[in-house]
PDB file of C-alpha atoms in Angstrom:
ATOM      1  CA  UNK A   1     -44.735   1.409  46.260  1.00  0.00           C
ATOM      2  CA  UNK A   2     -45.987   4.991  46.295  1.00  0.00           C
ATOM      3  CA  UNK A   3     -45.681   7.561  43.521  1.00  0.00           C
ATOM      4  CA  UNK A   4     -42.441   9.009  44.934  1.00  0.00           C
ATOM      5  CA  UNK A   5     -40.817   5.567  44.888  1.00  0.00           C
ATOM      6  CA  UNK A   6     -42.004   5.014  41.321  1.00  0.00           C
ATOM      7  CA  UNK A   7     -40.629   8.383  40.228  1.00  0.00           C
ATOM      8  CA  UNK A   8     -37.307   7.612  41.891  1.00  0.00           C
ATOM      9  CA  UNK A   9     -37.148   4.239  40.127  1.00  0.00           C
ATOM     10  CA  UNK A  10     -37.880   5.788  36.717  1.00  0.00           C
ATOM     11  CA  UNK A  11     -35.245   8.462  37.318  1.00  0.00           C
ATOM     12  CA  UNK A  12     -32.693   5.826  38.317  1.00  0.00           C
ATOM     13  CA  UNK A  13     -33.386   3.799  35.158  1.00  0.00           C
ATOM     14  CA  UNK A  14     -33.018   6.904  32.989  1.00  0.00           C
ATOM     15  CA  UNK A  15     -29.754   7.810  34.720  1.00  0.00           C
ATOM     16  CA  UNK A  16     -28.328   4.320  34.148  1.00  0.00           C
ATOM     17  CA  UNK A  17     -29.380   4.360  30.493  1.00  0.00           C
ATOM     18  CA  UNK A  18     -27.776   7.775  29.978  1.00  0.00           C
ATOM     19  CA  UNK A  19     -24.540   6.582  31.598  1.00  0.00           C
ATOM     20  CA  UNK A  20     -24.541   3.442  29.457  1.00  0.00           C
ATOM     21  CA  UNK A  21     -24.958   5.551  26.300  1.00  0.00           C
ATOM     22  CA  UNK A  22     -22.173   7.889  27.421  1.00  0.00           C
ATOM     23  CA  UNK A  23     -19.798   5.021  28.199  1.00  0.00           C
ATOM     24  CA  UNK A  24     -20.458   3.320  24.861  1.00  0.00           C
ATOM     25  CA  UNK A  25     -19.436   6.403  22.871  1.00  0.00           C
ATOM     26  CA  UNK A  26     -15.789   6.974  22.026  1.00  0.00           C
ATOM     27  CA  UNK A  27     -14.126   9.517  24.257  1.00  0.00           C
ATOM     28  CA  UNK A  28     -14.346  12.995  22.853  1.00  0.00           C
ATOM     29  CA  UNK A  29     -14.334  16.471  24.231  1.00  0.00           C
ATOM     30  CA  UNK A  30     -16.715  18.929  22.671  1.00  0.00           C
ATOM     31  CA  UNK A  31     -16.226  21.619  25.314  1.00  0.00           C
ATOM     32  CA  UNK A  32     -12.610  22.597  24.682  1.00  0.00           C
ATOM     33  CA  UNK A  33     -11.983  22.314  28.433  1.00  0.00           C
ATOM     34  CA  UNK A  34      -9.280  20.013  29.819  1.00  0.00           C
ATOM     35  CA  UNK A  35     -10.824  17.065  31.687  1.00  0.00           C
ATOM     36  CA  UNK A  36      -8.013  17.211  34.282  1.00  0.00           C
ATOM     37  CA  UNK A  37      -7.275  20.843  35.159  1.00  0.00           C
ATOM     38  CA  UNK A  38     -10.511  22.371  33.827  1.00  0.00           C
ATOM     39  CA  UNK A  39      -8.610  25.071  31.946  1.00  0.00           C
ATOM     40  CA  UNK A  40      -9.424  25.905  28.309  1.00  0.00           C
ATOM     41  CA  UNK A  41      -7.449  23.833  25.813  1.00  0.00           C
ATOM     42  CA  UNK A  42      -5.515  26.190  23.507  1.00  0.00           C
ATOM     43  CA  UNK A  43      -7.057  26.559  20.052  1.00  0.00           C
ATOM     44  CA  UNK A  44      -3.750  25.532  18.456  1.00  0.00           C
ATOM     45  CA  UNK A  45      -3.962  22.125  20.163  1.00  0.00           C
ATOM     46  CA  UNK A  46      -7.611  21.702  19.230  1.00  0.00           C
ATOM     47  CA  UNK A  47      -6.778  22.572  15.615  1.00  0.00           C
ATOM     48  CA  UNK A  48      -4.185  19.776  15.555  1.00  0.00           C
ATOM     49  CA  UNK A  49      -6.210  17.322  17.665  1.00  0.00           C
ATOM     50  CA  UNK A  50      -9.927  18.101  17.551  1.00  0.00           C
ATOM     51  CA  UNK A  51     -11.732  16.600  20.515  1.00  0.00           C
ATOM     52  CA  UNK A  52      -8.578  16.509  22.672  1.00  0.00           C
ATOM     53  CA  UNK A  53      -9.447  15.495  26.229  1.00  0.00           C
ATOM     54  CA  UNK A  54      -6.512  17.200  27.931  1.00  0.00           C
ATOM     55  CA  UNK A  55      -4.364  20.290  27.539  1.00  0.00           C
ATOM     56  CA  UNK A  56      -0.783  19.575  26.490  1.00  0.00           C
ATOM     57  CA  UNK A  57       0.604  19.727  30.056  1.00  0.00           C
ATOM     58  CA  UNK A  58      -2.004  17.313  31.420  1.00  0.00           C
ATOM     59  CA  UNK A  59      -1.553  15.061  28.380  1.00  0.00           C
ATOM     60  CA  UNK A  60       2.211  14.883  29.011  1.00  0.00           C
ATOM     61  CA  UNK A  61       1.569  13.996  32.658  1.00  0.00           C
ATOM     62  CA  UNK A  62      -0.984  11.382  31.581  1.00  0.00           C
ATOM     63  CA  UNK A  63       1.506   9.774  29.198  1.00  0.00           C
ATOM     64  CA  UNK A  64       4.308   9.874  31.792  1.00  0.00           C
ATOM     65  CA  UNK A  65       2.050   8.040  34.212  1.00  0.00           C
ATOM     66  CA  UNK A  66       1.351   5.303  31.705  1.00  0.00           C
ATOM     67  CA  UNK A  67      -2.124   6.572  30.893  1.00  0.00           C
ATOM     68  CA  UNK A  68      -3.461   6.257  34.409  1.00  0.00           C
TER      69      UNK A  68
END
């Protein structure tokens, strides 16, 4: 295994560890951007539901689809 292979392996391990940490945290949105349409979530919605993942329109669609 050469140095490039070793570097790739280390990078892959770090990537998996970062993804595992991310997946173990509760879902939250610190950006204020809707995870579906990528538009800013209105400040009124964020005031009522800090950390909202979706804007109100995308949230309604999400709930209509049974959360899928």
